[in-house]
Each structure stands twice: as C-alpha cells, then as structure tokens.
C-alpha cells in the first residue's frame, strides 16, 4: 500500500522522519569524517556533533555536558538501570519501579532480579497513574534506584515524576532516580531537566528523527559508569564512533519540533475531536484513558478482539495499535495492571496523534472503525 495514502494514528509506535531531519541526515552523510580524527575533516564532524548536542541539551533544559547520545531509548534505559544499580550497590539491591513501564525497563529489572536484586513494582490505580505516596511507602534503607516513566506509552497517563523525585530525595538523596521519558520528550510543557531526576532517557524516532538514535541525560555529579566501553567517545561514558548522521537528524528534529510552539495544543485538540466523534459513532466504545499527554489515548470495544480490528483497519490503510507495538499479540501488561475487565483488555486499542493529524483523517478512522465493528459484529453473531 502507498505509504502516502495511509491514515496513521500510531505516532507512539514511531513517527515519520521529518523533512528537516532527512535533510540533515543526508548532509551529515556527505561529511563522513570521524569526529575523533585530528585533521580538519574530522574536526568538522566533531564540531557538528557539538552543535547538535547543544541543540538537544537546550530542549532538555540541561547543559550539553549532561547529555550523551545513545542508539535508542532502550539503550538509555538499560544504561541507567544496570549501571545506576551498580553505582549504588553498596546501599543495597532493592529497586522500585512501576508495573506499567515499557519492556525496556521491566525486562532490565527482571534481568537484575535474576542477578539477586529485589524489585518492587508499584501498581497503578484505574487512572493508570501511581502516586508519590505509594512510592514513598515502598522506599527502604537498601533501595538503590527508582525507575519511573514520565508518559505511559499505552494510556498517555503522565506520572507525577517531579513529586516522586522530591519524595525519593527527601527519603535519601543518595537513591538514584531514573526516568524513561521516551514518550514525554517535547510532549509535555516542562523541559525534562526540571523533573529533577538523576537520569532521563529519550529516543529520536518518537519525534521525527530516524530510528537508531537517542540520548541519556546524566545530571552533573552523578558518576554513572559506562554501559559500552571502548574508544572513549562521549567523555568516556559511551564508546562507539558517534553516529554523526543520526545525531544530526535527531538534533534537526528537536530544533524543528521545539520551534513549533502550538504543537501540544494542536495534538490535544485533534485527540479530543477524534474521541468525541468515536463516542458518537460507536455507542459500545469505552474510553480506557483520555491520556494526560496530548498525543496518546486508549479506547476499547468490549466483545471484539483488538488484534482482528487492527488487521481489518490495516487492510483499509488505517494504522492504529492494539497496545504497545512491542507486545506481539500478548495482552497489555499496562491495561492488566489497571485491573480492567477481560472484555476491555481484549478489545483495547491505542490511538496516537501528531500535531499535524487532521480532522479529515480522524473522520476516516471513525468511519473505518464503525464499518469494521459492524462487519465483525455480523460475522461473530
Ligand atoms: N520506553 C517507552 C515508554 C517507549 O514507548 C519505548 C518505545 O516504544 C521505549 C522505551 C523504547 O525506545 P526505543 O524504541 O527507542 O528503543
């Protein structure tokens, strides 16, 4: 199917590469020097990476020397959690996280459990959020690290990370706080450094950069050991020749998104429009989460199988998700942790938006979903 005719409502899974990012990528590919080389051509590549780091750091609200390029959000999460736990191992082997984290966090915590760590998973309420009080009650003298996401990738719930950082630091400033902000970068009004977390991971492909680039913020003074050792790039903290073209594209996407000052309002407004049209057109539809973040919401069609609905919509060129793109058909651990009835779990759909999603596209989605629900209902009954 022609990509240009797709009706795409799966921006939380990934985003199209922005024009500015693609242009920067091509330009950087032409300047193929290695930033570690001493001659002018190499120094030019290093100068470009420096400028790109400054651009991403500005959007983060941090200093460029607190920002380290990675290959993806998953790498940032692994680096922060594995090495953060190691850094604080003298405190103990207790980690606190939430039951609604992305697999990049949960599977990393599970791996540490196999290595003798104890992991407490906070359960969300029906809202899909956890509270600072819940977190404070889970802290222990042997807690080494807390890992909490900013925006849930399936419900769009925004977790009270800044409050939680305050609760943790009031309990003991030595406990490290990591935040997976992969779905929050440039999607919430406050720059991420203001959360107060020690470590924050983000990913390029959620904001119009190509896949294969991300960043980890490491607050000044936090002596996080490297995950990758080698040639000493990124101040010795993330070895591996800098992915100059991906980094250039990431920075170009960040500059372009940050300059679009009405993006959050436009995204929220098209989400609200879509939800109200869906409720009118499909009386059986239930809203699981309106999403606090502007770009994600979750709905369900009880009695339907979301996998089937997603496939039928896909055949009509309409892209939505039955949950996180990483689930591969398994029921969502996020919706399960929210204690939703089974029929709601089975019929759950995630819709995610960009500031440039249009009402016309939303109308196509609504009529395609109404048709799909109608035809599947007839088949089932
Ligand atoms: N964390 C969250 C909340 C995500 O939504 C994702 C990707 O969907 C990741 C981490 C992983 O990011 P990446 O695909 O860049 O590895």
PDB file of N, CA and C and ligand atoms in Angstrom, residues 12-13 72-75 77 102 104 149 151 153 180 182-183 203 205-206 326, ligand 1:
ATOM      1  N   UNK A  12       2.787   6.912  18.595  1.00  0.00           N
ATOM      2  CA  UNK A  12       3.535   6.474  19.775  1.00  0.00           C
ATOM      3  C   UNK A  12       4.430   5.283  19.432  1.00  0.00           C
ATOM      4  N   UNK A  13       4.088   4.572  18.346  1.00  0.00           N
ATOM      5  CA  UNK A  13       4.943   3.447  17.926  1.00  0.00           C
ATOM      6  C   UNK A  13       6.189   3.991  17.244  1.00  0.00           C
ATOM      7  N   UNK A  72      19.261   4.319  21.123  1.00  0.00           N
ATOM      8  CA  UNK A  72      17.788   4.239  21.231  1.00  0.00           C
ATOM      9  C   UNK A  72      17.373   4.434  22.689  1.00  0.00           C
ATOM     10  N   UNK A  73      16.071   4.508  22.907  1.00  0.00           N
ATOM     11  CA  UNK A  73      15.562   4.626  24.273  1.00  0.00           C
ATOM     12  C   UNK A  73      15.899   3.403  25.110  1.00  0.00           C
ATOM     13  N   UNK A  74      15.837   2.248  24.491  1.00  0.00           N
ATOM     14  CA  UNK A  74      16.128   1.002  25.212  1.00  0.00           C
ATOM     15  C   UNK A  74      17.555   1.020  25.762  1.00  0.00           C
ATOM     16  N   UNK A  75      18.483   1.535  24.966  1.00  0.00           N
ATOM     17  CA  UNK A  75      19.866   1.595  25.453  1.00  0.00           C
ATOM     18  C   UNK A  75      19.970   2.530  26.660  1.00  0.00           C
ATOM     19  N   UNK A  77      17.661   3.305  28.819  1.00  0.00           N
ATOM     20  CA  UNK A  77      17.053   2.658  29.991  1.00  0.00           C
ATOM     21  C   UNK A  77      17.993   1.599  30.570  1.00  0.00           C
ATOM     22  N   UNK A 102       7.617   0.417  30.217  1.00  0.00           N
ATOM     23  CA  UNK A 102       7.913  -0.247  28.937  1.00  0.00           C
ATOM     24  C   UNK A 102       8.830  -1.453  29.215  1.00  0.00           C
ATOM     25  N   UNK A 104      11.548  -2.129  28.004  1.00  0.00           N
ATOM     26  CA  UNK A 104      12.959  -1.741  28.116  1.00  0.00           C
ATOM     27  C   UNK A 104      13.361  -1.584  29.583  1.00  0.00           C
ATOM     28  N   UNK A 149       8.519   5.963  34.542  1.00  0.00           N
ATOM     29  CA  UNK A 149       8.337   6.628  33.253  1.00  0.00           C
ATOM     30  C   UNK A 149       7.608   7.954  33.437  1.00  0.00           C
ATOM     31  N   UNK A 151       5.613   9.461  30.652  1.00  0.00           N
ATOM     32  CA  UNK A 151       4.336   9.308  29.949  1.00  0.00           C
ATOM     33  C   UNK A 151       4.173   7.844  29.571  1.00  0.00           C
ATOM     34  N   UNK A 153       3.189   4.771  27.498  1.00  0.00           N
ATOM     35  CA  UNK A 153       3.077   4.638  26.040  1.00  0.00           C
ATOM     36  C   UNK A 153       1.761   4.024  25.588  1.00  0.00           C
ATOM     37  N   UNK A 180      12.246   7.134  32.400  1.00  0.00           N
ATOM     38  CA  UNK A 180      12.089   6.816  30.978  1.00  0.00           C
ATOM     39  C   UNK A 180      11.113   7.853  30.415  1.00  0.00           C
ATOM     40  N   UNK A 182      10.803   8.532  27.138  1.00  0.00           N
ATOM     41  CA  UNK A 182      10.762   8.300  25.679  1.00  0.00           C
ATOM     42  C   UNK A 182       9.473   8.862  25.071  1.00  0.00           C
ATOM     43  N   UNK A 183       8.344   8.736  25.785  1.00  0.00           N
ATOM     44  CA  UNK A 183       7.081   9.264  25.242  1.00  0.00           C
ATOM     45  C   UNK A 183       6.807  10.682  25.729  1.00  0.00           C
ATOM     46  N   UNK A 203      14.299   9.046  23.049  1.00  0.00           N
ATOM     47  CA  UNK A 203      14.551   8.345  21.787  1.00  0.00           C
ATOM     48  C   UNK A 203      14.173   9.240  20.613  1.00  0.00           C
ATOM     49  N   UNK A 205      13.237   8.427  17.416  1.00  0.00           N
ATOM     50  CA  UNK A 205      12.217   8.074  16.412  1.00  0.00           C
ATOM     51  C   UNK A 205      10.796   8.377  16.863  1.00  0.00           C
ATOM     52  N   UNK A 206      10.634   8.845  18.106  1.00  0.00           N
ATOM     53  CA  UNK A 206       9.298   9.262  18.551  1.00  0.00           C
ATOM     54  C   UNK A 206       9.025  10.724  18.229  1.00  0.00           C
ATOM     55  N   UNK A 326       5.342  -3.345  20.896  1.00  0.00           N
ATOM     56  CA  UNK A 326       6.283  -4.387  21.312  1.00  0.00           C
ATOM     57  C   UNK A 326       5.569  -5.607  21.875  1.00  0.00           C
TER      58      UNK A 326
HETATM   59  N1  LIG B   1      10.178   3.474  26.658  1.00  0.00           N
HETATM   60  C1  LIG B   1       8.972   3.781  26.177  1.00  0.00           C
HETATM   61  C2  LIG B   1       7.960   4.393  27.088  1.00  0.00           C
HETATM   62  C3  LIG B   1       8.646   3.531  24.839  1.00  0.00           C
HETATM   63  O1  LIG B   1       7.423   3.840  24.374  1.00  0.00           O
HETATM   64  C4  LIG B   1       9.627   2.950  24.006  1.00  0.00           C
HETATM   65  C5  LIG B   1       9.315   2.616  22.601  1.00  0.00           C
HETATM   66  O2  LIG B   1       8.172   2.455  22.220  1.00  0.00           O
HETATM   67  C6  LIG B   1      10.893   2.665  24.550  1.00  0.00           C
HETATM   68  C7  LIG B   1      11.135   2.933  25.871  1.00  0.00           C
HETATM   69  C8  LIG B   1      11.971   2.079  23.705  1.00  0.00           C
HETATM   70  O3  LIG B   1      12.515   3.062  22.846  1.00  0.00           O
HETATM   71  P1  LIG B   1      13.326   2.631  21.544  1.00  0.00           P
HETATM   72  O4  LIG B   1      12.343   2.091  20.573  1.00  0.00           O
HETATM   73  O5  LIG B   1      13.992   3.879  21.082  1.00  0.00           O
HETATM   74  O6  LIG B   1      14.321   1.617  21.992  1.00  0.00           O
END
